Structures are given as C-alpha cells and as structure tokens.
PDB file of C-alpha atoms in Angstrom:
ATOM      1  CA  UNK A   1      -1.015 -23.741 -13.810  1.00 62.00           C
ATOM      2  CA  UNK A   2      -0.256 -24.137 -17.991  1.00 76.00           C
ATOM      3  CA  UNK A   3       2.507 -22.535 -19.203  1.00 78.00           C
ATOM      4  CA  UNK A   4      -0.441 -20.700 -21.287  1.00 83.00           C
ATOM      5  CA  UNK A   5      -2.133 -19.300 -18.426  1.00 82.00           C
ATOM      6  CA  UNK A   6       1.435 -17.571 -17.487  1.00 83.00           C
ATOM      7  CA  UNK A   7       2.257 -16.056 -20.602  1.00 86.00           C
ATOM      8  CA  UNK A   8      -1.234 -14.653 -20.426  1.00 87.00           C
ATOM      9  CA  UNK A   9      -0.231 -13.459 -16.964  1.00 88.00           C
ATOM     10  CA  UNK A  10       2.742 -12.079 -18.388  1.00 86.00           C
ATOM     11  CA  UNK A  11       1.208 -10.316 -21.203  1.00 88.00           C
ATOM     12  CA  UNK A  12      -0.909  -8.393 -18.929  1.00 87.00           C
ATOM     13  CA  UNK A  13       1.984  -6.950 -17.243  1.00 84.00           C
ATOM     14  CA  UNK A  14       2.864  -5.573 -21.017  1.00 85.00           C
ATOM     15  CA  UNK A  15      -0.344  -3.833 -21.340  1.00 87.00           C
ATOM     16  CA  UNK A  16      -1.746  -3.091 -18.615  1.00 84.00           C
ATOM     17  CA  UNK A  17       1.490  -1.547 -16.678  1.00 80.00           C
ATOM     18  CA  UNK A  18       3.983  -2.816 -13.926  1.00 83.00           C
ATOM     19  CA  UNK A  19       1.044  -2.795 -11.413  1.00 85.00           C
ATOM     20  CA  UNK A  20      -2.013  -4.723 -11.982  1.00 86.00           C
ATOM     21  CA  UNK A  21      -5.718  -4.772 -10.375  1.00 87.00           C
ATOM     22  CA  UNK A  22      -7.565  -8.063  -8.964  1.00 89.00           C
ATOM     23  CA  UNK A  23     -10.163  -6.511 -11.660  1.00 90.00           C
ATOM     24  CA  UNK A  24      -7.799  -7.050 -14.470  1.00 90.00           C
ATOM     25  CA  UNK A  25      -7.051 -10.942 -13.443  1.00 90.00           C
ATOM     26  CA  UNK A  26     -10.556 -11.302 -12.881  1.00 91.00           C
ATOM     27  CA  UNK A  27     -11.337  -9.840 -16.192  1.00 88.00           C
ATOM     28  CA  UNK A  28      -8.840 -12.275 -17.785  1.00 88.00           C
ATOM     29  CA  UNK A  29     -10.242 -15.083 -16.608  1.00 89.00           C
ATOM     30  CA  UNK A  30      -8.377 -16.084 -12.904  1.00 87.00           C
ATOM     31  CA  UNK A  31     -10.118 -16.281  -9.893  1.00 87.00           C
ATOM     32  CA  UNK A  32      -8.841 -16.014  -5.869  1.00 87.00           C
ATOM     33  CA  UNK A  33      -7.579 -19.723  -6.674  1.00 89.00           C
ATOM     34  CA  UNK A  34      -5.686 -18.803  -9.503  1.00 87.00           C
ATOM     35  CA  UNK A  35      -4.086 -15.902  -8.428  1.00 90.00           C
ATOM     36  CA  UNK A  36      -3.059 -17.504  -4.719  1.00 89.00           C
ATOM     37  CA  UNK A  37      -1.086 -20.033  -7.254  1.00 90.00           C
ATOM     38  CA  UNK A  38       0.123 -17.413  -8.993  1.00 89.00           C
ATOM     39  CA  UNK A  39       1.729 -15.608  -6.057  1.00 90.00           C
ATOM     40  CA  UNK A  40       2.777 -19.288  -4.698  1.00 89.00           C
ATOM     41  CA  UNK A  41       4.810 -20.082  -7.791  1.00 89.00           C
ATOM     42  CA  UNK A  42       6.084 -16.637  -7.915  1.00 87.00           C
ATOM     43  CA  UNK A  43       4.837 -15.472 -11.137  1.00 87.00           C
ATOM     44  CA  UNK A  44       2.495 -12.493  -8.743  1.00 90.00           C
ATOM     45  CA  UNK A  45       3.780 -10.483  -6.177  1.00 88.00           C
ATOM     46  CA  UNK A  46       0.966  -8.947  -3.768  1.00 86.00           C
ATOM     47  CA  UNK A  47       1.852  -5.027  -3.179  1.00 84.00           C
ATOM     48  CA  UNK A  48      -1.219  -5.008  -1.071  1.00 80.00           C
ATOM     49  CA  UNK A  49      -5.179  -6.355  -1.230  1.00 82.00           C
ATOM     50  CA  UNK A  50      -6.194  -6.113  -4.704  1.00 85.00           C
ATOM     51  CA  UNK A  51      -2.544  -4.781  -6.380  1.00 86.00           C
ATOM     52  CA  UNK A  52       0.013  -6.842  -7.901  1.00 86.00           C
ATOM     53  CA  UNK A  53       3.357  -6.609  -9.604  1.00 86.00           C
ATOM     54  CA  UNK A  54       5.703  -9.136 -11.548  1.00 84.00           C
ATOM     55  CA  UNK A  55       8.413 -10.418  -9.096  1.00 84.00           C
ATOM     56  CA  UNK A  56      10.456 -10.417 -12.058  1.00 77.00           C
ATOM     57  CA  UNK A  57      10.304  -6.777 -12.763  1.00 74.00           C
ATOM     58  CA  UNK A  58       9.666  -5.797  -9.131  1.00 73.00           C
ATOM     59  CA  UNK A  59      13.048  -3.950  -8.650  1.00 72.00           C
ATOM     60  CA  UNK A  60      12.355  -2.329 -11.687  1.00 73.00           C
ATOM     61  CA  UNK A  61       9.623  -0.290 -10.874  1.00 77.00           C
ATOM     62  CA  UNK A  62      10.242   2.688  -9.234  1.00 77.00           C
ATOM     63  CA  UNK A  63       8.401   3.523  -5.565  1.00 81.00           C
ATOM     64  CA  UNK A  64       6.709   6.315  -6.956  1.00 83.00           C
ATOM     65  CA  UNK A  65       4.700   4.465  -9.600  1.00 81.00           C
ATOM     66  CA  UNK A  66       3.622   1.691  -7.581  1.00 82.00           C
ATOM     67  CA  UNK A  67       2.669   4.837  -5.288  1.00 84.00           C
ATOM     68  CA  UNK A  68       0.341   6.455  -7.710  1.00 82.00           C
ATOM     69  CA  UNK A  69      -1.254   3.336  -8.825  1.00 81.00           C
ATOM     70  CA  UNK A  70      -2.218   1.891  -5.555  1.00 82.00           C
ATOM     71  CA  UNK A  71      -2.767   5.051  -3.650  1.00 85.00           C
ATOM     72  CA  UNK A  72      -4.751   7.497  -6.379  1.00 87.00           C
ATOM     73  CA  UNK A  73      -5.242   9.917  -3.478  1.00 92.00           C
ATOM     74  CA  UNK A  74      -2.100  10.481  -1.952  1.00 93.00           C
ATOM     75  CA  UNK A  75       0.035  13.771  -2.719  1.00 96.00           C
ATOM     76  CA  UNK A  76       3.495  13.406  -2.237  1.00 96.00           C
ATOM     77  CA  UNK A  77       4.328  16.510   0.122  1.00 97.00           C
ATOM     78  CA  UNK A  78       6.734  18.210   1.874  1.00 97.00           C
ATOM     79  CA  UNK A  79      10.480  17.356   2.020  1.00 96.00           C
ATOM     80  CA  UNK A  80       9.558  14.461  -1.001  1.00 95.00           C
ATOM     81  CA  UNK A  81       7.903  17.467  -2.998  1.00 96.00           C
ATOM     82  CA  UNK A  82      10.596  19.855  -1.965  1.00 97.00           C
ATOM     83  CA  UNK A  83      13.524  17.354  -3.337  1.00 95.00           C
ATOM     84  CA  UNK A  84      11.371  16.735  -6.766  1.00 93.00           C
ATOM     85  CA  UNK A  85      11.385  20.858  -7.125  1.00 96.00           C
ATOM     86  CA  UNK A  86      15.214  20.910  -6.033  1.00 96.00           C
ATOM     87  CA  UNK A  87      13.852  23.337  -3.363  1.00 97.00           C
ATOM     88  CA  UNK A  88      16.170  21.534  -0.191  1.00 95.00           C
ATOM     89  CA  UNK A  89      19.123  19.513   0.394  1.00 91.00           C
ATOM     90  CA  UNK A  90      17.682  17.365   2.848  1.00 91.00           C
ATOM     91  CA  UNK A  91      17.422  13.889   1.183  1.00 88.00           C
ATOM     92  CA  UNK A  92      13.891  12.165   3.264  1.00 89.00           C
ATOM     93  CA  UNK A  93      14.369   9.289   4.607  1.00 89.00           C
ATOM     94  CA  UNK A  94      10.529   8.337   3.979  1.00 91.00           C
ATOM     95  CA  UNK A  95       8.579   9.630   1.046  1.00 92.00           C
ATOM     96  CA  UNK A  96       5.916  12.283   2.493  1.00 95.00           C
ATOM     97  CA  UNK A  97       2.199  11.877   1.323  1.00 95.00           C
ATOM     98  CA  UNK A  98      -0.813  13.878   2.059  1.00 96.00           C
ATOM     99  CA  UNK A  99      -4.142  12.552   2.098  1.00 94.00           C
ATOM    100  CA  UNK A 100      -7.810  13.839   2.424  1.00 94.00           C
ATOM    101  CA  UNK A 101      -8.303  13.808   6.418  1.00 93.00           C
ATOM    102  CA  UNK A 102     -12.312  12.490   5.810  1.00 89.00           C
ATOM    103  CA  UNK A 103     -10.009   9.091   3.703  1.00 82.00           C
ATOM    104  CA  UNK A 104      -9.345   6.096   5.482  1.00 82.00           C
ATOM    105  CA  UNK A 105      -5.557   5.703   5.906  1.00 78.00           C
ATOM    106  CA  UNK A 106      -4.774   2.666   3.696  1.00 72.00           C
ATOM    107  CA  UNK A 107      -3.061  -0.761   4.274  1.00 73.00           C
ATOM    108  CA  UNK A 108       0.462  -0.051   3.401  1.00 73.00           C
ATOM    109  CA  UNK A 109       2.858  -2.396   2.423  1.00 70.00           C
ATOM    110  CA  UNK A 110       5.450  -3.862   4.566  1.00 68.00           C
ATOM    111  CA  UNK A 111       8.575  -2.718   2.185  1.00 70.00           C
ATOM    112  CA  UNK A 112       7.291   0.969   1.618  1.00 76.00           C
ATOM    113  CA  UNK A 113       8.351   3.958   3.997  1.00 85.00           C
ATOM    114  CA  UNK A 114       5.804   6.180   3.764  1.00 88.00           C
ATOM    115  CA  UNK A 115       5.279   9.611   6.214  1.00 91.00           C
ATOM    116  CA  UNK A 116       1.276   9.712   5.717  1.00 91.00           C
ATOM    117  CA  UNK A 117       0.048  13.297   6.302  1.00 94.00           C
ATOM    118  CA  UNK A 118      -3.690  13.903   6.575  1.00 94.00           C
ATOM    119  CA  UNK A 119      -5.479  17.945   5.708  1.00 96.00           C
ATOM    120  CA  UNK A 120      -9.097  18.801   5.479  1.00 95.00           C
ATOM    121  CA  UNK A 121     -10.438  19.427   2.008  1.00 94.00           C
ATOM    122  CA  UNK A 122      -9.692  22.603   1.270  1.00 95.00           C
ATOM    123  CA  UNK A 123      -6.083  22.414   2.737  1.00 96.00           C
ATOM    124  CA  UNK A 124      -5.804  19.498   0.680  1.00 97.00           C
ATOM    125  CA  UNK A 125      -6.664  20.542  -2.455  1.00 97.00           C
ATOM    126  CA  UNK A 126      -4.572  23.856  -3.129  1.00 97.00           C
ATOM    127  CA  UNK A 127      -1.709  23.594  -5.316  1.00 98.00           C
ATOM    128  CA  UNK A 128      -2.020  19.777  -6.258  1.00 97.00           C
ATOM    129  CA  UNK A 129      -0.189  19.162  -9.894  1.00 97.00           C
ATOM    130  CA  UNK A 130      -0.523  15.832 -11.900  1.00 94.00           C
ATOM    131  CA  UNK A 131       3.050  14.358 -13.460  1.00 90.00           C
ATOM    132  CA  UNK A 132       3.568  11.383 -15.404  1.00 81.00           C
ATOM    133  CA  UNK A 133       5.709   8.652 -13.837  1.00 72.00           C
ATOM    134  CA  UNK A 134       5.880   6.043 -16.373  1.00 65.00           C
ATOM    135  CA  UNK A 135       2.936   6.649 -18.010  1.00 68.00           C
ATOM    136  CA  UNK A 136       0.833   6.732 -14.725  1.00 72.00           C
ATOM    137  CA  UNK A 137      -0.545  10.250 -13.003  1.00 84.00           C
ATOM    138  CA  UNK A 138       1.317  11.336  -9.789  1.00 90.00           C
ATOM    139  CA  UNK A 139      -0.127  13.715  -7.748  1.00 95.00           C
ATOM    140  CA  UNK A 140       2.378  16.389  -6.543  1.00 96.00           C
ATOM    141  CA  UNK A 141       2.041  19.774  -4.521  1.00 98.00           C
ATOM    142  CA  UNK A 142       3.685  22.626  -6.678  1.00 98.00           C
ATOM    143  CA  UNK A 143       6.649  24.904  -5.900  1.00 98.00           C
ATOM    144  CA  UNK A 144       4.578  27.248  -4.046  1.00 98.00           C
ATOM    145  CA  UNK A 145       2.136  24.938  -2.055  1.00 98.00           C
ATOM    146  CA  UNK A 146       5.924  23.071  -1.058  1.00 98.00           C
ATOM    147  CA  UNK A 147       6.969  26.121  -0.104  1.00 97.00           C
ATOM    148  CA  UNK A 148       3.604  27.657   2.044  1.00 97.00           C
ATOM    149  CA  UNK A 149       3.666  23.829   3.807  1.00 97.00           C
ATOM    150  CA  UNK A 150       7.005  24.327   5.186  1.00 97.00           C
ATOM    151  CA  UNK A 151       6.343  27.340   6.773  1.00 96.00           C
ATOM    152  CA  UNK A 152       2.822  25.492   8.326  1.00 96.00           C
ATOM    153  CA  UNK A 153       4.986  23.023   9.736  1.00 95.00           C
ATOM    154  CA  UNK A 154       8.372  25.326  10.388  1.00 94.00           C
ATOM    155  CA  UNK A 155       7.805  24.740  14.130  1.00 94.00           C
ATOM    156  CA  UNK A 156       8.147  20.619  13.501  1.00 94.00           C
ATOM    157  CA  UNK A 157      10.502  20.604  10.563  1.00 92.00           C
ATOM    158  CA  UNK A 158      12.826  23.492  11.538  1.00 92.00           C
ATOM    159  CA  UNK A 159      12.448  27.336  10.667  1.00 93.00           C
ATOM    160  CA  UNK A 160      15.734  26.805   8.580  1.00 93.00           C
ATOM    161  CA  UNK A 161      14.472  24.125   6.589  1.00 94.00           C
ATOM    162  CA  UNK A 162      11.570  26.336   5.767  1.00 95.00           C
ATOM    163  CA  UNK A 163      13.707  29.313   4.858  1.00 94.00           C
ATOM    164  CA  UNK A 164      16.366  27.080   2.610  1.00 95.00           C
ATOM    165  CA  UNK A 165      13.210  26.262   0.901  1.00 97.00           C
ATOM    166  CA  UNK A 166      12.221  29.660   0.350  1.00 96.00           C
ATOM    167  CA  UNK A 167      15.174  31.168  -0.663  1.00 95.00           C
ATOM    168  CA  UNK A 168      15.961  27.991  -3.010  1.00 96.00           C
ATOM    169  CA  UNK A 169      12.582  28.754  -4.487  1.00 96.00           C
ATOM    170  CA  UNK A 170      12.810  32.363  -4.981  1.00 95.00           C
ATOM    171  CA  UNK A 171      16.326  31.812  -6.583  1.00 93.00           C
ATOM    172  CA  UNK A 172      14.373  29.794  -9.472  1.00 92.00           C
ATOM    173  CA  UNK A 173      11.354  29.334 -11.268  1.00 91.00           C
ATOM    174  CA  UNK A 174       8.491  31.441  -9.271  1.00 92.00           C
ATOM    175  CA  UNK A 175       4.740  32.657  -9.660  1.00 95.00           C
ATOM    176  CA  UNK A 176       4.941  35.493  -6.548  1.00 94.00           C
ATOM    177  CA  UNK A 177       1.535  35.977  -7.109  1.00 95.00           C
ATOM    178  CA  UNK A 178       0.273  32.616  -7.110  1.00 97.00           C
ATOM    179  CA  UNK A 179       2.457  32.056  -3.537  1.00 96.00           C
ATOM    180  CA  UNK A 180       0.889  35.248  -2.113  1.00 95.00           C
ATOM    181  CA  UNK A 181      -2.919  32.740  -3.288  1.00 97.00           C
ATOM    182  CA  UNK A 182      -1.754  30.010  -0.979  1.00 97.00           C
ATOM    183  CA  UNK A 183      -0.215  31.784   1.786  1.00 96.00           C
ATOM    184  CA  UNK A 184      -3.861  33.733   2.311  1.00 96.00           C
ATOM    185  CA  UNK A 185      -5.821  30.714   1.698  1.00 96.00           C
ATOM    186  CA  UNK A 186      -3.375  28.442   4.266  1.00 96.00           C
ATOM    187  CA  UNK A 187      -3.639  31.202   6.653  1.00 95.00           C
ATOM    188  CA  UNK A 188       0.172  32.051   7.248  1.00 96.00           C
ATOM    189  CA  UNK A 189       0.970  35.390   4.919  1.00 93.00           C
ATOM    190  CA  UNK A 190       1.714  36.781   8.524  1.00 93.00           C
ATOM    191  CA  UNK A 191       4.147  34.255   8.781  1.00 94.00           C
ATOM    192  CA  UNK A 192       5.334  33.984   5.433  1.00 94.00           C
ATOM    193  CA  UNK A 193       6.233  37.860   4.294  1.00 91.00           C
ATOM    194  CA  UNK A 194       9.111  38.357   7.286  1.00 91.00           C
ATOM    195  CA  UNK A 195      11.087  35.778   5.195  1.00 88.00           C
ATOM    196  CA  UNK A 196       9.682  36.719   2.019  1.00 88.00           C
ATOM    197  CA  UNK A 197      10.924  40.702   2.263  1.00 86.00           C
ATOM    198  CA  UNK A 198      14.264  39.874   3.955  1.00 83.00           C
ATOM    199  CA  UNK A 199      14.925  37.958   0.322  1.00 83.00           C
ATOM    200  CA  UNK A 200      13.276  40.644  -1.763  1.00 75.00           C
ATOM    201  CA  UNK A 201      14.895  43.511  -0.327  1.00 62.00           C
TER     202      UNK A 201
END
C-alpha cells in the first residue's frame, strides 16, 4: 500500500465524515483486497460489514454518530431519549433504540451496548424527530412520544420512572395537546390522565 493510496484514504475521512461506506472505497478506487490491507495495517477500522472509521479518530467520534450512520432506522428511545430531553435522572447503562418490527435486527458491533426495541409501523412512526449529530441525521422520539412510551412500558421500567418522567416533562417545555395525539393513538390515555390530573390539579 503507497503512502498515496493512504492519504487518499485519509482524505476521504475529511469529506465524507468519521464513518465511511464500502461504496465510497469502492468509488475511490479500492477493492475487498485493498481495504482487508487497509484494516491490517490499521489505517481502517471495520464498525461492521460495509462501515468503517479511522482508528486514529475512533475515540473521537461519539456513539451516537456512528449510530445514525450505520443504523438509518433506529430511534433512540426510552430512558436514552428521556436523558437527551432531561426528562429522568436515570443515567442508561445501554443506549435504547427502536426499530420497525417488519426490519431485520442488524449485526451489531462487538463494542456497542445497544437495548434494540422493535414496534409495528404505526407505533413506530409517531413522534420521531430528526437532530443533527455532527452533521449526520439522528432519529429521536420527542418529549411527548418519551413520555407516552414510559407509561407503555411502566409495568417493565417502573411506574415511578414513568411518573418522574411526566412530572419532569410537564415542569418544562410541553405541547398538552400534541401528548393527548399520542396517548389516543398508543392506546393508553386511560392510563395516562390519572397521572396527568394529579399534576394539573
């Protein structure tokens, strides 16, 4: 491998991102060969089939981005949602992703601790939000979907964690009307308005 070859390597880290497709090598001009030397010499780090990062820059990139890259459908959820709104104290342990339930669960790499979630289409889709993490698209539930999902799983997670939720997100920024949406169309306003008046009255 010519020192030419790994600048061009390098360069494609600078603009193309911190995580790179087998597309983009390909496009560049190295084949399976090329890139097996790459990783062999260290210049390529595999995140998993088809993704790569820069060893060098590795620690650099945060979880999240490498996240959003390599898994476009994933929604982080619950408790990893619920710390990005500051809506509970509980600090996860795993970061929480939901996926369509019809998707295959992917190949996850050996240093990531994910908590993979699955929901049906329509569960699935209500209240995502895209954020920018370094320049690349995260997909996020909102405030309210965060806080309607912790009250579908209160009997797993704890009824406590769901109400800290709730009461964190009624002491800040909130669209009533917009939680009211999701409770109705993720079935649990029944379960929902007990909590919700007790903090209203």
């Amino acid at each position: 491998m010519t020192d030419c070859r790994i600048k061009k390597v390098n360069n494609l880290f600078k603009t193309e991102g911190p995580v790179i497709r087998s597309s983009i090598l390909r496009t560049a001009g190295f084949c399976g060969k090329d890139t097996d030397e790459l990783i062999r010499l260290g210049y390529l780090h595999r995140l998993r089939r088809g993704y790569y990062a820069s060893p060098v820059k590795l620690d650099d990139i945060d979880t999240y981005t490498i996240l959003s890259v390599i898994f476009p459908d994933a929604v982080i959820s619950l408790f990893s949602a619920a710390q990005y709104h500051d809506l509970s104290s509980v600090i996860p342990q795993k970061i929480d992703i939901t996926l369509p339930s019809h998707k295959r669960v992917p190949v996850i790499p050996d240093d990531f601790q994910l908590k993979i979630h699955k929901a049906i289409p329509q569960i699935y889709e209500v209240g995502i939000q895209t954020v920018k993490k370094d320049g690349h698209p995260l997909k996020i539930y909102d405030r309210e979907r965060t806080v309607c999902d912790f009250f579908r799983m209160r009997l797993q997670i704890g009824k406590d964690c769901a109400f800290e939720v709730l009461k964190n997100y009624m002491a800040g920024k909130k669209h009533l009307q917009k939680l009211t949406e999701y409770a109705e169309r993720l079935q649990i306003k029944g379960v929902l308005y007990p909590y919700l008046e007790v903090l209203v009255a």
